[in-house]
Short mmCIF file of C-alpha atoms in Angstrom, two decimals:
data_model
loop_
_atom_site.label_atom_id
_atom_site.label_comp_id
_atom_site.label_asym_id
_atom_site.label_seq_id
_atom_site.Cartn_x
_atom_site.Cartn_y
_atom_site.Cartn_z
CA MET F 989 105.62 7.97 -26.15
CA ASP F 990 103.90 4.77 -25.29
CA ASN F 991 100.23 4.42 -24.42
CA ASN F 992 100.93 3.79 -20.72
CA THR F 993 102.43 7.22 -20.09
CA PRO F 994 99.95 9.55 -18.39
CA GLN F 995 99.13 12.70 -20.30
CA LEU F 996 100.21 15.72 -18.32
CA ARG F 997 98.31 18.91 -18.78
CA PRO F 998 100.28 22.11 -18.91
CA PRO F 999 100.07 23.99 -15.63
CA ALA F 1000 97.17 26.38 -15.27
CA ASN F 1001 97.89 30.03 -15.97
CA ALA F 1002 98.21 31.80 -12.60
CA SER F 1003 96.82 35.07 -13.96
CA ASP F 1004 93.56 33.30 -14.91
CA HIS F 1005 93.15 31.99 -11.38
CA LEU F 1006 93.95 35.38 -9.88
CA ALA F 1007 91.43 37.04 -12.21
CA ASN F 1008 88.83 34.49 -11.11
CA GLU F 1009 89.57 35.34 -7.48
CA ARG F 1010 89.33 39.10 -8.15
CA THR F 1011 85.99 38.57 -9.86
CA PHE F 1012 84.75 36.54 -6.90
CA LEU F 1013 85.83 39.28 -4.50
CA ALA F 1014 84.08 41.91 -6.64
CA TRP F 1015 80.86 39.89 -6.43
CA ILE F 1016 81.32 39.60 -2.66
CA ARG F 1017 81.75 43.39 -2.39
CA THR F 1018 78.56 43.82 -4.41
CA SER F 1019 76.81 41.38 -2.08
CA ILE F 1020 77.99 43.30 0.99
CA ALA F 1021 76.86 46.58 -0.58
CA LEU F 1022 73.38 45.17 -1.22
CA MET F 1023 73.10 43.84 2.32
CA GLY F 1024 74.32 47.17 3.70
CA PHE F 1025 71.82 49.09 1.59
CA GLY F 1026 69.03 46.78 2.74
CA PHE F 1027 70.05 47.34 6.35
CA VAL F 1028 69.98 51.12 5.84
CA VAL F 1029 66.52 50.92 4.24
CA VAL F 1030 65.17 48.94 7.21
CA LYS F 1031 66.76 51.29 9.75
CA PHE F 1032 65.50 54.35 7.86
CA SER F 1033 62.01 52.85 8.01
CA LEU F 1034 62.32 52.53 11.79
CA PHE F 1035 63.62 56.10 11.98
CA VAL F 1036 60.63 57.41 10.00
CA LYS F 1037 58.23 55.51 12.27
CA GLN F 1038 59.88 56.97 15.37
CA ILE F 1039 59.69 60.50 13.94
CA SER F 1040 56.02 59.92 13.09
CA LEU F 1041 55.28 58.82 16.64
CA ALA F 1042 57.17 61.79 18.08
CA LEU F 1043 55.24 64.24 15.88
CA GLY F 1044 51.87 62.62 16.45
CA GLU F 1045 49.59 60.27 14.54
CA LYS F 1046 48.80 62.79 11.78
CA ALA F 1047 52.44 63.37 10.87
CA VAL F 1048 53.29 63.88 7.22
CA LEU F 1049 56.19 61.43 7.55
CA ALA F 1050 53.98 58.43 8.33
CA SER F 1051 55.51 55.29 6.89
CA LYS F 1052 53.76 53.36 4.13
CA GLY F 1053 54.98 50.10 5.67
CA PHE F 1054 56.82 48.57 2.72
CA SER F 1055 60.35 49.85 3.28
CA SER F 1056 61.09 47.24 5.96
CA ALA F 1057 60.09 44.47 3.57
CA ILE F 1058 62.13 46.01 0.74
CA GLY F 1059 65.16 46.27 3.02
CA VAL F 1060 64.85 42.65 4.11
CA VAL F 1061 64.54 41.56 0.46
CA LEU F 1062 67.71 43.51 -0.37
CA VAL F 1063 69.59 41.79 2.45
CA ALA F 1064 68.31 38.41 1.23
CA ILE F 1065 69.36 39.16 -2.36
CA GLY F 1066 72.82 40.12 -1.07
CA ALA F 1067 73.12 36.83 0.82
CA ILE F 1068 71.94 34.79 -2.18
CA LEU F 1069 74.38 36.69 -4.37
CA ALA F 1070 77.26 35.72 -2.06
CA VAL F 1071 76.32 32.03 -2.37
CA LEU F 1072 75.96 32.25 -6.15
CA ALA F 1073 79.30 34.07 -6.37
CA TYR F 1074 81.03 31.28 -4.47
CA LEU F 1075 79.45 28.60 -6.65
CA GLN F 1076 80.49 30.48 -9.78
CA TYR F 1077 84.02 30.89 -8.42
CA ARG F 1078 84.36 27.14 -7.71
CA ARG F 1079 82.89 26.22 -11.12
CA THR F 1080 85.26 28.55 -12.93
CA GLU F 1081 88.21 27.30 -10.86
CA GLN F 1082 87.47 23.70 -11.84
CA GLN F 1083 87.08 24.66 -15.49
CA LEU F 1084 90.39 26.54 -15.44
CA LEU F 1085 92.14 23.53 -13.93
CA GLN F 1086 90.62 21.26 -16.57
CA LYS F 1087 91.20 23.77 -19.38
CA THR F 1088 87.49 23.65 -20.27
CA TYR F 1089 86.40 27.17 -19.35
CA GLN F 1090 82.90 28.15 -20.49
CA PRO F 1091 81.59 31.55 -19.39
CA GLY F 1092 78.39 31.44 -17.37
CA ASN F 1093 75.58 33.96 -17.26
CA LEU F 1094 73.56 32.77 -14.26
CA LEU F 1095 75.15 35.11 -11.73
CA SER F 1096 74.93 38.22 -13.91
CA PHE F 1097 71.40 37.40 -15.01
CA SER F 1098 70.25 36.69 -11.45
CA LEU F 1099 71.66 39.95 -10.11
CA THR F 1100 70.26 41.96 -13.01
CA LEU F 1101 66.80 40.43 -12.64
CA GLY F 1102 66.81 40.93 -8.88
CA MET F 1103 67.85 44.56 -9.19
CA VAL F 1104 65.26 45.29 -11.88
CA LEU F 1105 62.54 43.80 -9.66
CA ILE F 1106 63.70 45.72 -6.59
CA SER F 1107 63.99 48.92 -8.64
CA GLY F 1108 60.43 48.46 -9.86
CA LEU F 1109 59.26 47.94 -6.28
CA LEU F 1110 61.11 51.04 -5.10
CA ILE F 1111 59.71 53.15 -7.95
CA TRP F 1112 56.19 51.93 -7.16
CA TYR F 1113 56.76 52.66 -3.47
CA LEU F 1114 58.20 56.16 -4.00
CA LEU F 1115 55.78 57.50 -6.61
CA PRO F 1116 52.71 59.02 -4.96
CA GLY F 1117 49.27 57.99 -6.10
CA LEU F 1118 50.27 54.64 -7.64
CA HIS F 1119 49.10 52.48 -4.74
#
């Protein structure tokens, strides 16, 4: 071989690209689930408020007022997760094409941190006498 011949990389392994796509789709499903759960939390909050109004001002089911905010935060986390999943998918795709794959932890860490924070908020919200 002479020095003027371009170096050809071996073709990328199709199973790696398909695995990357499956992982992306799994993250998207998780994102949709979070947004759906957030939507349910907000709608349940509205339902509780309507029941409280129907039963009168002194109803036991009176809303504490935080569930709407928690639901909106869950929807926002789901949307952010979808964007992060796409960025991770594109980054991994480029690395696979260049044969320089390095696993990343940003997406997993972000989701874990977000869920721990939301779980803490929900526990604080649900336990009586803490607020």
